[in-house]
Amino acid sequence: MTRSGKQLELMQTLLIALPSFVLFGWNQAGVGGLLSIESWLHTFPEIDVVHAHGQQKATKSTIQGTIVATCTLGALFGSLACASIGDILGRRKTVLLAAILTLIGEVLECTSFGLVQFTIGRFVVGLGVGALSTTVPVWQSECSRAKNRGQHVIVDGIFITIGFVLQVRPPRPHDCWINLGFYQLKRGSLSWRMPLALPAIISLVLIASVYLVPESPRWLASKGHVEHARNNLSKLRDEPVESFEIATEMNAIELTLESTKSAAKKRDLFKMGEDKALYRFLLCLAIQFFQQWCGSNLISSYSTIIFEQGLDLDHQTARILSGGCLTWKFLSSFVAFYTVDRFGRRKLFMFSGFGMSMCMTALAITNSFPRSNKPAQIASVLFVFLFNFFVPIGFLGCNYLYVTEVAPTRLRMPMASFSTANHWLWNFAVLMITPVAITELGYRYYILYAILGACIPAMVFFFYPETMGRSLDDMEKLFRDHDSVFGVVKASLTPQDPEVARLAEVTARKEYDNKIFDESETIERRA
């Protein structure tokens, strides 16, 4: 059955990106909502903090936090592994391997009768999630047209929030819709085994769907499979193989590969060179660093504590508010979907960074008042919701998109791998630091995030080139054609004259038609 380019794009979105990033959000949310179920405590007494006291409780809490965070550590190593295997196996096989790993890990988790098995399961799930979070955006970006690449990749952020809302990692028991539903079973291990088993269905969908979507034409071309790449590009673009559009895009891909024909080595990430690899690598690392240190995890993971302590609400009401806050975050993520290819990446990053910084500043102020000051605490809740409006606009999908756009062709997978591993490293750090920081620093902890958030607009304004509307091959040329960092940024903001672009296309099309005509005449003479 022949599928149109739009159908293939939709399939990649719904059958590859959706399950991959729902798994991302689901597993990043963790298992916090299961930690006080009686059957769970009976199965894993080593991390039973409900019935522990004093020093024993402190020790078990530390073990519990470490076990829960093993998924994040697994994701760190899964991302790093893609630097080596991503360009060897290709995009499809890497995603298939990652999906199989998540399935194995989920089976180990939901069938656990001991802490060692559960820990191994969490780590294996993390390996798969880390590989998916690295590879899927690269695959999407390499298959997309320049004009809608932003929307095609930024949906990943929407899918993350779906997983997170379904299985949010709470600081208190049962703070998510899935856990809350199965908690009604009250007794028996099904109340915690079923929430751990459900994502296996998502993994199976992903495994079954991988080969329904074409392999990346750019990866195929980089491995010398030019005709296969041309055929896949033809399917994705809904154009005949011999059409001008396919010939032009394939020519651009081949020219880019020719200009970077030297074998890619990981140490090239730390060299400026003609393609400014180090500069581009630092852009990727910084944007993923800011994604974690903008305060997103702080608010998502600890909103229940903020609501309980801020308004002295009962735990059930605080949980409902927390769920509502994350649902609001999900709805807000659609803002980026409709604006990323209209206003560009830079404006979204700067707007998001400025808004998050202002919200963190406000939270530092409102939380500095005594708990008895109800207006200040109500304002805190409002700013938590407002913060969750700003986060997804620039830092829940757009960061993954940008990494794939600025990375050089020959280093795209290693650069995506290391920058995503950087994301997971800081994710782990934030999760481990935050409980202590909230206790020891109180409202001052928000000041740290306010300062870091304020750095985002300045960094983006001076150092981040705009990528909207440019093909990946155009981005390669942009970095190569300008000597200085500021020259690259300035050139990216200078729109191309539409008339010049039109004339260039007309000229290129005439040259292509003449070439085809000459080739046809040559064939006729030989016949």
Short mmCIF file of C-alpha atoms in Angstrom, two decimals:
data_model
loop_
_atom_site.label_atom_id
_atom_site.label_comp_id
_atom_site.label_asym_id
_atom_site.label_seq_id
_atom_site.Cartn_x
_atom_site.Cartn_y
_atom_site.Cartn_z
CA MET A 1 0.00 0.00 0.00
CA THR A 2 1.39 3.39 -1.07
CA ARG A 3 1.07 6.14 1.52
CA SER A 4 1.22 9.87 0.85
CA GLY A 5 3.87 12.09 2.40
CA LYS A 6 1.31 13.63 4.76
CA GLN A 7 0.20 10.18 5.87
CA LEU A 8 3.80 9.16 6.55
CA GLU A 9 4.38 12.36 8.53
CA LEU A 10 1.22 11.72 10.55
CA MET A 11 2.27 8.11 11.15
CA GLN A 12 5.68 9.22 12.38
CA THR A 13 3.98 11.64 14.75
CA LEU A 14 1.31 9.27 16.11
CA LEU A 15 3.10 5.91 15.98
CA ILE A 16 6.69 6.95 16.75
CA ALA A 17 6.81 10.32 18.52
CA LEU A 18 3.61 9.90 20.56
CA PRO A 19 4.48 6.56 22.22
CA SER A 20 8.15 7.54 22.61
CA PHE A 21 7.48 10.76 24.48
CA VAL A 22 4.49 9.51 26.46
CA LEU A 23 6.94 6.89 27.76
CA PHE A 24 9.37 9.76 28.45
CA GLY A 25 6.81 11.72 30.49
CA TRP A 26 5.38 8.62 32.17
CA ASN A 27 8.75 7.36 33.39
CA GLN A 28 10.14 10.78 34.27
CA ALA A 29 7.12 11.14 36.54
CA GLY A 30 8.42 8.09 38.39
CA VAL A 31 6.67 5.80 40.87
CA GLY A 32 6.12 8.24 43.71
CA GLY A 33 2.37 7.62 43.76
CA LEU A 34 2.91 3.93 44.57
CA LEU A 35 5.29 4.29 47.49
CA SER A 36 2.72 4.05 50.31
CA ILE A 37 0.52 1.22 48.99
CA GLU A 38 0.48 -1.59 51.56
CA SER A 39 1.25 -4.33 49.06
CA TRP A 40 4.17 -2.28 47.74
CA LEU A 41 5.55 -1.80 51.25
CA HIS A 42 5.23 -5.53 51.91
CA THR A 43 7.11 -6.38 48.69
CA PHE A 44 9.84 -3.76 49.15
CA PRO A 45 10.35 -3.32 52.93
CA GLU A 46 13.84 -1.88 52.30
CA ILE A 47 12.23 1.38 51.11
CA ASP A 48 9.24 1.44 53.49
CA VAL A 49 9.40 4.92 54.98
CA VAL A 50 5.75 4.86 56.10
CA HIS A 51 6.41 2.53 59.03
CA ALA A 52 9.98 3.67 59.72
CA HIS A 53 11.11 6.24 62.27
CA GLY A 54 14.18 8.27 63.16
CA GLN A 55 17.48 7.33 61.57
CA GLN A 56 15.97 4.26 59.93
CA LYS A 57 13.46 6.47 58.12
CA ALA A 58 16.21 8.80 56.91
CA THR A 59 18.24 5.86 55.59
CA LYS A 60 15.26 4.29 53.84
CA SER A 61 14.28 7.65 52.34
CA THR A 62 17.74 8.00 50.80
CA ILE A 63 17.56 4.46 49.38
CA GLN A 64 14.06 5.13 48.08
CA GLY A 65 15.09 8.33 46.31
CA THR A 66 18.08 6.64 44.73
CA ILE A 67 16.02 3.66 43.50
CA VAL A 68 13.35 5.90 41.99
CA ALA A 69 16.05 7.99 40.27
CA THR A 70 17.72 4.98 38.62
CA CYS A 71 15.47 5.53 35.60
CA THR A 72 17.02 8.97 35.13
CA LEU A 73 20.52 7.51 35.42
CA GLY A 74 19.58 4.85 32.87
CA ALA A 75 18.33 7.58 30.53
CA LEU A 76 21.66 9.37 30.91
CA PHE A 77 23.56 6.27 29.75
CA GLY A 78 20.97 5.50 27.06
CA SER A 79 21.46 8.96 25.59
CA LEU A 80 25.24 8.64 25.69
CA ALA A 81 25.09 5.25 23.94
CA CYS A 82 23.40 6.86 20.94
CA ALA A 83 26.58 8.80 20.20
CA SER A 84 28.08 5.49 19.07
CA ILE A 85 25.18 3.32 17.94
CA GLY A 86 22.90 6.01 16.49
CA ASP A 87 24.92 6.45 13.29
CA ILE A 88 25.81 2.75 13.05
CA LEU A 89 22.30 1.31 13.32
CA GLY A 90 20.39 4.22 11.83
CA ARG A 91 17.32 5.94 13.23
CA ARG A 92 14.81 3.11 12.86
CA LYS A 93 16.91 0.33 14.35
CA THR A 94 18.00 2.55 17.25
CA VAL A 95 14.36 3.37 18.05
CA LEU A 96 13.45 -0.32 17.77
CA LEU A 97 16.25 -1.30 20.16
CA ALA A 98 15.20 1.44 22.60
CA ALA A 99 11.56 0.32 22.51
CA ILE A 100 12.59 -3.28 23.21
CA LEU A 101 14.65 -2.07 26.19
CA THR A 102 11.67 -0.17 27.62
CA LEU A 103 9.50 -3.28 27.22
CA ILE A 104 12.05 -5.50 28.99
CA GLY A 105 12.39 -2.96 31.80
CA GLU A 106 8.62 -2.64 32.22
CA VAL A 107 8.23 -6.42 32.44
CA LEU A 108 10.98 -6.57 35.06
CA GLU A 109 9.31 -3.78 37.06
CA CYS A 110 5.77 -5.11 37.12
CA THR A 111 6.85 -8.68 37.94
CA SER A 112 9.26 -7.68 40.70
CA PHE A 113 9.31 -9.56 43.99
CA GLY A 114 12.50 -7.96 45.21
CA LEU A 115 14.23 -4.59 45.18
CA VAL A 116 17.17 -5.72 43.02
CA GLN A 117 14.90 -6.82 40.17
CA PHE A 118 12.87 -3.63 40.41
CA THR A 119 16.02 -1.47 40.35
CA ILE A 120 17.36 -3.29 37.29
CA GLY A 121 13.98 -2.81 35.60
CA ARG A 122 14.00 0.93 36.30
CA PHE A 123 17.51 1.26 34.90
CA VAL A 124 16.69 -0.71 31.73
CA VAL A 125 13.56 1.39 31.15
CA GLY A 126 15.75 4.47 31.53
CA LEU A 127 18.21 3.18 28.92
CA GLY A 128 15.37 2.89 26.43
CA VAL A 129 13.79 6.25 27.28
CA GLY A 130 17.16 8.00 27.00
CA ALA A 131 17.79 6.51 23.56
CA LEU A 132 14.28 7.46 22.41
CA SER A 133 14.60 11.05 23.65
CA THR A 134 17.82 11.38 21.64
CA THR A 135 16.96 9.57 18.41
CA VAL A 136 13.30 10.35 17.71
CA PRO A 137 13.69 14.17 17.38
CA VAL A 138 16.66 13.64 15.04
CA TRP A 139 14.64 11.22 12.90
CA GLN A 140 11.68 13.61 12.80
CA SER A 141 13.83 16.60 11.92
CA GLU A 142 15.69 14.78 9.14
CA CYS A 143 12.40 13.69 7.54
CA SER A 144 10.61 17.06 7.79
CA ARG A 145 10.28 19.96 5.38
CA ALA A 146 11.83 23.24 6.48
CA LYS A 147 8.48 25.05 6.54
CA ASN A 148 6.81 22.73 9.08
CA ARG A 149 9.76 21.13 10.85
CA GLY A 150 9.02 23.13 13.98
CA GLN A 151 5.47 21.83 14.40
CA HIS A 152 6.49 18.31 13.43
CA VAL A 153 9.08 18.07 16.22
CA ILE A 154 7.63 20.33 18.91
CA VAL A 155 4.66 17.99 19.39
CA ASP A 156 7.14 15.90 21.40
CA GLY A 157 6.66 18.36 24.26
CA ILE A 158 2.89 17.92 24.13
CA PHE A 159 3.32 14.15 24.32
CA ILE A 160 5.68 14.47 27.31
CA THR A 161 3.00 16.36 29.23
CA ILE A 162 0.43 13.68 28.38
CA GLY A 163 2.67 11.05 29.98
CA PHE A 164 3.42 13.32 32.89
CA VAL A 165 -0.24 14.14 33.58
CA LEU A 166 -1.14 10.44 33.49
CA GLN A 167 1.71 9.38 35.77
CA VAL A 168 3.00 12.48 37.55
CA ARG A 169 5.86 11.99 39.96
CA PRO A 170 4.33 13.33 43.17
CA PRO A 171 5.87 14.18 46.48
CA ARG A 172 2.85 12.54 48.13
CA PRO A 173 1.02 9.24 47.45
CA HIS A 174 -1.37 8.64 44.57
CA ASP A 175 -1.09 12.11 42.98
CA CYS A 176 -1.92 10.95 39.47
CA TRP A 177 -4.97 9.78 37.58
CA ILE A 178 -3.64 6.28 36.74
CA ASN A 179 -2.34 5.55 40.24
CA LEU A 180 -5.47 6.99 41.81
CA GLY A 181 -7.64 4.70 39.67
CA PHE A 182 -5.80 1.50 40.56
CA TYR A 183 -5.47 2.61 44.19
CA GLN A 184 -9.19 1.94 44.48
CA LEU A 185 -8.30 -1.78 44.44
CA LYS A 186 -6.97 -1.09 47.95
CA ARG A 187 -5.54 -4.58 48.50
CA GLY A 188 -3.32 -6.83 46.47
CA SER A 189 -0.30 -6.17 44.30
CA LEU A 190 -2.41 -5.27 41.24
CA SER A 191 -2.81 -1.78 42.72
CA TRP A 192 0.86 -1.10 41.91
CA ARG A 193 1.72 -3.76 39.32
CA MET A 194 -0.88 -2.58 36.80
CA PRO A 195 0.34 1.06 36.65
CA LEU A 196 3.83 -0.32 36.01
CA ALA A 197 2.58 -2.77 33.36
CA LEU A 198 0.44 -0.34 31.34
CA PRO A 199 3.35 1.38 29.53
CA ALA A 200 4.31 -2.03 28.10
CA ILE A 201 1.34 -1.60 25.75
CA ILE A 202 2.85 1.68 24.54
CA SER A 203 6.22 -0.01 23.99
CA LEU A 204 4.56 -2.77 21.95
CA VAL A 205 2.83 -0.18 19.75
CA LEU A 206 6.19 1.47 19.13
CA ILE A 207 7.90 -1.83 18.30
CA ALA A 208 5.14 -2.74 15.85
CA SER A 209 5.22 0.68 14.15
CA VAL A 210 8.93 1.37 13.59
CA TYR A 211 9.13 -0.14 10.11
CA LEU A 212 5.97 1.60 8.90
CA VAL A 213 7.91 4.88 8.59
CA PRO A 214 10.81 5.37 6.14
CA GLU A 215 14.39 5.58 7.37
CA SER A 216 15.98 9.04 7.41
CA PRO A 217 17.11 9.97 3.85
CA ARG A 218 20.03 11.93 5.30
CA TRP A 219 21.31 8.94 7.26
CA LEU A 220 20.96 6.70 4.20
CA ALA A 221 22.86 9.18 2.03
CA SER A 222 25.60 9.48 4.66
CA LYS A 223 26.08 5.70 4.41
CA GLY A 224 26.30 5.76 0.62
CA HIS A 225 22.76 4.47 -0.04
CA VAL A 226 21.92 7.42 -2.30
CA GLU A 227 19.20 5.74 -4.38
CA HIS A 228 17.47 4.39 -1.28
CA ALA A 229 17.67 7.90 0.21
CA ARG A 230 16.19 9.37 -2.98
CA ASN A 231 13.30 6.90 -2.92
CA ASN A 232 12.55 7.60 0.75
CA LEU A 233 12.68 11.35 0.15
CA SER A 234 10.29 10.91 -2.77
CA LYS A 235 7.82 9.10 -0.48
CA LEU A 236 8.11 11.72 2.27
CA ARG A 237 7.69 14.67 -0.12
CA ASP A 238 4.98 13.12 -2.32
CA GLU A 239 7.03 13.91 -5.42
CA PRO A 240 8.26 11.66 -8.25
CA VAL A 241 11.81 10.40 -7.82
CA GLU A 242 12.93 12.26 -10.97
CA SER A 243 11.20 15.55 -10.04
CA PHE A 244 13.04 18.85 -9.71
CA GLU A 245 12.14 19.13 -6.02
CA ILE A 246 13.66 15.76 -5.13
CA ALA A 247 16.73 16.40 -7.29
CA THR A 248 17.29 19.78 -5.64
CA GLU A 249 16.96 18.48 -2.08
CA MET A 250 19.12 15.43 -2.75
CA ASN A 251 21.73 17.65 -4.36
CA ALA A 252 21.76 19.85 -1.23
CA ILE A 253 22.13 16.78 1.00
CA GLU A 254 24.98 15.39 -1.11
CA LEU A 255 26.75 18.76 -1.21
CA THR A 256 26.51 19.01 2.58
CA LEU A 257 27.88 15.49 2.98
CA GLU A 258 30.65 16.26 0.49
CA SER A 259 31.68 19.37 2.44
CA THR A 260 31.84 17.27 5.62
CA LYS A 261 33.15 14.06 4.09
CA SER A 262 35.84 13.54 6.72
CA ALA A 263 34.86 10.81 9.17
CA ALA A 264 33.12 12.24 12.21
CA LYS A 265 35.01 11.80 15.45
CA LYS A 266 33.62 12.66 18.86
CA ARG A 267 36.61 14.86 19.60
CA ASP A 268 35.48 17.09 16.70
CA LEU A 269 32.74 18.34 19.04
CA PHE A 270 35.42 20.30 20.88
CA LYS A 271 36.93 21.95 17.79
CA MET A 272 35.69 25.12 16.13
CA GLY A 273 36.82 24.26 12.61
CA GLU A 274 35.12 25.55 9.50
CA ASP A 275 31.68 24.35 10.58
CA LYS A 276 32.03 25.81 14.12
CA ALA A 277 31.23 22.49 15.77
CA LEU A 278 32.23 23.63 19.27
CA TYR A 279 30.01 26.71 19.10
CA ARG A 280 27.08 24.61 17.94
CA PHE A 281 27.76 21.99 20.61
CA LEU A 282 27.75 24.67 23.33
CA LEU A 283 24.41 25.98 22.01
CA CYS A 284 22.95 22.48 22.39
CA LEU A 285 24.39 21.92 25.86
CA ALA A 286 23.24 25.31 27.14
CA ILE A 287 19.66 24.99 25.90
CA GLN A 288 19.30 21.59 27.59
CA PHE A 289 20.92 22.94 30.77
CA PHE A 290 18.40 25.77 30.91
CA GLN A 291 15.57 23.30 30.30
CA GLN A 292 16.35 21.70 33.66
CA TRP A 293 17.42 24.79 35.58
CA CYS A 294 14.51 27.00 34.60
CA GLY A 295 12.46 25.48 37.44
CA SER A 296 10.21 23.18 35.43
CA ASN A 297 11.00 20.07 37.47
CA LEU A 298 10.76 22.01 40.72
CA ILE A 299 7.19 23.11 39.98
CA SER A 300 6.02 19.87 38.33
CA SER A 301 7.36 17.57 41.03
CA TYR A 302 6.72 19.66 44.13
CA SER A 303 3.56 21.63 43.35
CA THR A 304 1.58 19.60 45.91
CA ILE A 305 3.95 20.64 48.69
CA ILE A 306 3.66 24.28 47.58
CA PHE A 307 -0.13 24.10 47.67
CA GLU A 308 -0.31 22.28 51.01
CA GLN A 309 2.19 24.48 52.79
CA GLY A 310 1.14 27.68 51.07
CA LEU A 311 -2.59 27.51 51.58
CA ASP A 312 -2.83 24.95 54.40
CA LEU A 313 -5.18 22.94 52.19
CA ASP A 314 -6.00 19.34 52.95
CA HIS A 315 -4.00 16.80 50.98
CA GLN A 316 -6.85 15.76 48.67
CA THR A 317 -7.52 19.37 47.58
CA ALA A 318 -3.81 19.98 47.10
CA ARG A 319 -3.59 16.88 44.90
CA ILE A 320 -6.48 18.08 42.75
CA LEU A 321 -4.82 21.48 42.37
CA SER A 322 -1.55 19.79 41.45
CA GLY A 323 -3.26 17.67 38.81
CA GLY A 324 -5.01 20.77 37.49
CA CYS A 325 -1.69 22.59 37.32
CA LEU A 326 -0.17 19.86 35.15
CA THR A 327 -3.28 19.67 32.98
CA TRP A 328 -2.93 23.43 32.45
CA LYS A 329 0.70 22.84 31.45
CA PHE A 330 -0.49 20.33 28.86
CA LEU A 331 -2.98 22.83 27.40
CA SER A 332 -0.33 25.58 27.38
CA SER A 333 2.02 23.39 25.34
CA PHE A 334 -0.21 23.94 22.30
CA VAL A 335 0.86 27.61 22.23
CA ALA A 336 4.31 26.60 20.98
CA PHE A 337 2.80 24.25 18.40
CA TYR A 338 0.94 27.12 16.74
CA THR A 339 3.70 29.73 17.05
CA VAL A 340 7.04 27.95 16.52
CA ASP A 341 6.88 28.19 12.71
CA ARG A 342 5.35 31.66 12.79
CA PHE A 343 7.49 33.61 15.27
CA GLY A 344 10.63 31.46 15.24
CA ARG A 345 12.64 29.66 17.88
CA ARG A 346 14.49 32.67 19.31
CA LYS A 347 11.35 34.61 20.24
CA LEU A 348 9.83 31.59 21.94
CA PHE A 349 12.99 30.94 23.97
CA MET A 350 13.27 34.59 25.06
CA PHE A 351 9.57 34.98 25.87
CA SER A 352 9.55 31.72 27.84
CA GLY A 353 12.76 32.55 29.72
CA PHE A 354 11.58 36.05 30.64
CA GLY A 355 8.20 34.76 31.84
CA MET A 356 9.70 31.96 33.93
CA SER A 357 12.18 34.35 35.53
CA MET A 358 9.41 36.80 36.45
CA CYS A 359 7.32 33.99 37.97
CA MET A 360 10.24 32.69 40.02
CA THR A 361 10.96 36.21 41.25
CA ALA A 362 7.33 36.56 42.28
CA LEU A 363 7.38 33.17 44.03
CA ALA A 364 10.50 34.17 45.96
CA ILE A 365 8.70 37.31 47.14
CA THR A 366 5.35 35.71 48.00
CA ASN A 367 6.96 32.76 49.81
CA SER A 368 9.08 35.10 51.94
CA PHE A 369 5.93 36.17 53.80
CA PRO A 370 4.65 34.19 56.81
CA ARG A 371 2.29 31.32 56.04
CA SER A 372 -0.47 33.23 57.78
CA ASN A 373 -0.41 35.82 54.96
CA LYS A 374 -3.19 34.36 52.81
CA PRO A 375 -3.06 36.92 49.94
CA ALA A 376 0.64 36.16 49.45
CA GLN A 377 0.04 32.41 49.44
CA ILE A 378 -2.87 32.69 47.01
CA ALA A 379 -0.57 34.72 44.76
CA SER A 380 1.98 31.89 45.02
CA VAL A 381 -0.55 29.45 43.61
CA LEU A 382 -1.42 31.82 40.77
CA PHE A 383 2.25 32.22 39.86
CA VAL A 384 2.72 28.44 39.86
CA PHE A 385 -0.04 28.19 37.25
CA LEU A 386 1.40 31.14 35.31
CA PHE A 387 4.84 29.53 35.38
CA ASN A 388 3.36 26.39 33.84
CA PHE A 389 2.06 28.56 31.01
CA PHE A 390 5.52 29.89 30.14
CA VAL A 391 7.53 26.64 30.44
CA PRO A 392 6.14 24.69 27.46
CA ILE A 393 6.32 27.68 25.13
CA GLY A 394 10.11 27.46 24.91
CA PHE A 395 11.37 24.55 26.95
CA LEU A 396 9.17 21.53 26.42
CA GLY A 397 9.89 20.37 22.88
CA CYS A 398 11.48 23.44 21.31
CA ASN A 399 14.79 22.60 22.99
CA TYR A 400 14.88 19.15 21.34
CA LEU A 401 13.93 20.70 18.00
CA TYR A 402 16.67 23.31 18.16
CA VAL A 403 19.40 20.76 18.93
CA THR A 404 18.60 18.81 15.76
CA GLU A 405 18.57 22.00 13.67
CA VAL A 406 21.91 23.52 14.67
CA ALA A 407 23.91 20.28 14.88
CA PRO A 408 26.24 19.61 11.91
CA THR A 409 25.18 16.79 9.61
CA ARG A 410 28.22 14.66 10.39
CA LEU A 411 27.86 15.20 14.15
CA ARG A 412 24.08 15.41 14.51
CA MET A 413 23.66 12.16 16.41
CA PRO A 414 26.67 12.57 18.75
CA MET A 415 25.67 16.18 19.46
CA ALA A 416 22.05 15.23 20.15
CA SER A 417 23.31 12.33 22.27
CA PHE A 418 25.59 14.36 24.54
CA SER A 419 23.22 17.32 24.87
CA THR A 420 20.30 15.03 25.79
CA ALA A 421 22.53 13.18 28.27
CA ASN A 422 23.30 16.63 29.69
CA HIS A 423 19.53 17.10 30.11
CA TRP A 424 19.24 13.83 32.06
CA LEU A 425 22.30 14.62 34.19
CA TRP A 426 20.82 17.91 35.38
CA ASN A 427 17.41 16.27 35.73
CA PHE A 428 18.96 13.86 38.23
CA ALA A 429 20.76 16.70 40.02
CA VAL A 430 17.59 18.80 40.37
CA LEU A 431 15.58 15.86 41.72
CA MET A 432 18.24 15.03 44.31
CA ILE A 433 18.96 18.63 45.36
CA THR A 434 15.44 20.09 45.49
CA PRO A 435 14.03 18.38 48.64
CA VAL A 436 17.05 19.49 50.67
CA ALA A 437 17.10 22.95 49.10
CA ILE A 438 13.42 23.61 49.83
CA THR A 439 13.99 22.66 53.48
CA GLU A 440 17.25 24.54 53.96
CA LEU A 441 16.84 27.57 51.69
CA GLY A 442 13.09 28.10 51.59
CA TYR A 443 12.06 31.02 49.37
CA ARG A 444 15.74 31.74 48.51
CA TYR A 445 15.77 28.63 46.33
CA TYR A 446 13.42 30.39 43.90
CA ILE A 447 15.96 33.21 43.51
CA LEU A 448 18.44 30.79 41.93
CA TYR A 449 15.90 29.87 39.25
CA ALA A 450 14.93 33.51 38.75
CA ILE A 451 18.56 34.43 38.02
CA LEU A 452 19.13 31.50 35.66
CA GLY A 453 15.85 32.21 33.88
CA ALA A 454 16.88 35.84 33.39
CA CYS A 455 20.04 34.64 31.62
CA ILE A 456 18.02 32.89 28.91
CA PRO A 457 16.80 35.95 26.93
CA ALA A 458 20.28 37.51 26.96
CA MET A 459 22.01 34.29 25.90
CA VAL A 460 19.53 33.63 23.12
CA PHE A 461 19.60 37.23 21.84
CA PHE A 462 23.38 37.33 21.42
CA PHE A 463 24.38 33.76 20.62
CA TYR A 464 21.46 31.75 19.19
CA PRO A 465 20.82 31.97 15.43
CA GLU A 466 17.27 31.66 14.10
CA THR A 467 16.52 28.36 12.36
CA MET A 468 12.91 28.88 11.28
CA GLY A 469 12.25 28.33 7.59
CA ARG A 470 15.75 27.08 6.80
CA SER A 471 16.53 23.55 5.68
CA LEU A 472 19.12 21.58 7.63
CA ASP A 473 21.47 22.03 4.68
CA ASP A 474 20.89 25.81 4.71
CA MET A 475 21.84 25.83 8.39
CA GLU A 476 25.07 24.02 7.55
CA LYS A 477 25.88 26.71 4.98
CA LEU A 478 24.94 29.51 7.39
CA PHE A 479 27.50 28.39 9.98
CA ARG A 480 30.21 27.84 7.37
CA ASP A 481 29.78 31.12 5.50
CA HIS A 482 30.41 33.45 8.45
CA ASP A 483 33.60 33.77 10.43
CA SER A 484 32.22 35.05 13.73
CA VAL A 485 29.50 33.85 16.07
CA PHE A 486 27.77 37.23 15.90
CA GLY A 487 27.95 37.12 12.11
CA VAL A 488 26.06 33.82 12.12
CA VAL A 489 23.34 35.23 14.39
CA LYS A 490 23.01 38.42 12.34
CA ALA A 491 22.80 36.53 9.05
CA SER A 492 20.14 34.20 10.45
CA LEU A 493 17.93 37.21 11.22
CA THR A 494 18.27 38.69 7.73
CA PRO A 495 15.37 37.43 5.62
CA GLN A 496 16.18 36.41 2.07
CA ASP A 497 14.70 38.64 -0.63
CA PRO A 498 11.67 36.70 -1.98
CA GLU A 499 12.36 37.92 -5.52
CA VAL A 500 15.96 36.76 -5.36
CA ALA A 501 14.81 33.38 -4.06
CA ARG A 502 12.19 33.12 -6.82
CA LEU A 503 14.68 33.95 -9.57
CA ALA A 504 17.18 31.47 -8.14
CA GLU A 505 14.53 28.74 -8.19
CA VAL A 506 13.50 29.59 -11.77
CA THR A 507 17.13 29.46 -12.90
CA ALA A 508 17.76 26.17 -11.12
CA ARG A 509 14.58 24.66 -12.56
CA LYS A 510 15.58 25.69 -16.11
CA GLU A 511 19.04 24.18 -15.64
CA TYR A 512 17.48 20.97 -14.37
CA ASP A 513 15.02 20.79 -17.30
CA ASN A 514 17.88 21.37 -19.77
CA LYS A 515 19.90 18.63 -18.09
CA ILE A 516 16.99 16.17 -18.34
CA PHE A 517 16.43 17.15 -22.00
CA ASP A 518 20.12 16.63 -22.85
CA GLU A 519 20.13 13.25 -21.12
CA SER A 520 16.99 12.20 -23.04
CA GLU A 521 18.55 13.20 -26.37
CA THR A 522 21.71 11.26 -25.55
CA ILE A 523 19.68 8.14 -24.76
CA GLU A 524 17.70 8.49 -28.03
CA ARG A 525 20.91 8.80 -30.10
CA ARG A 526 22.35 5.69 -28.49
CA ALA A 527 19.09 3.85 -29.18
#
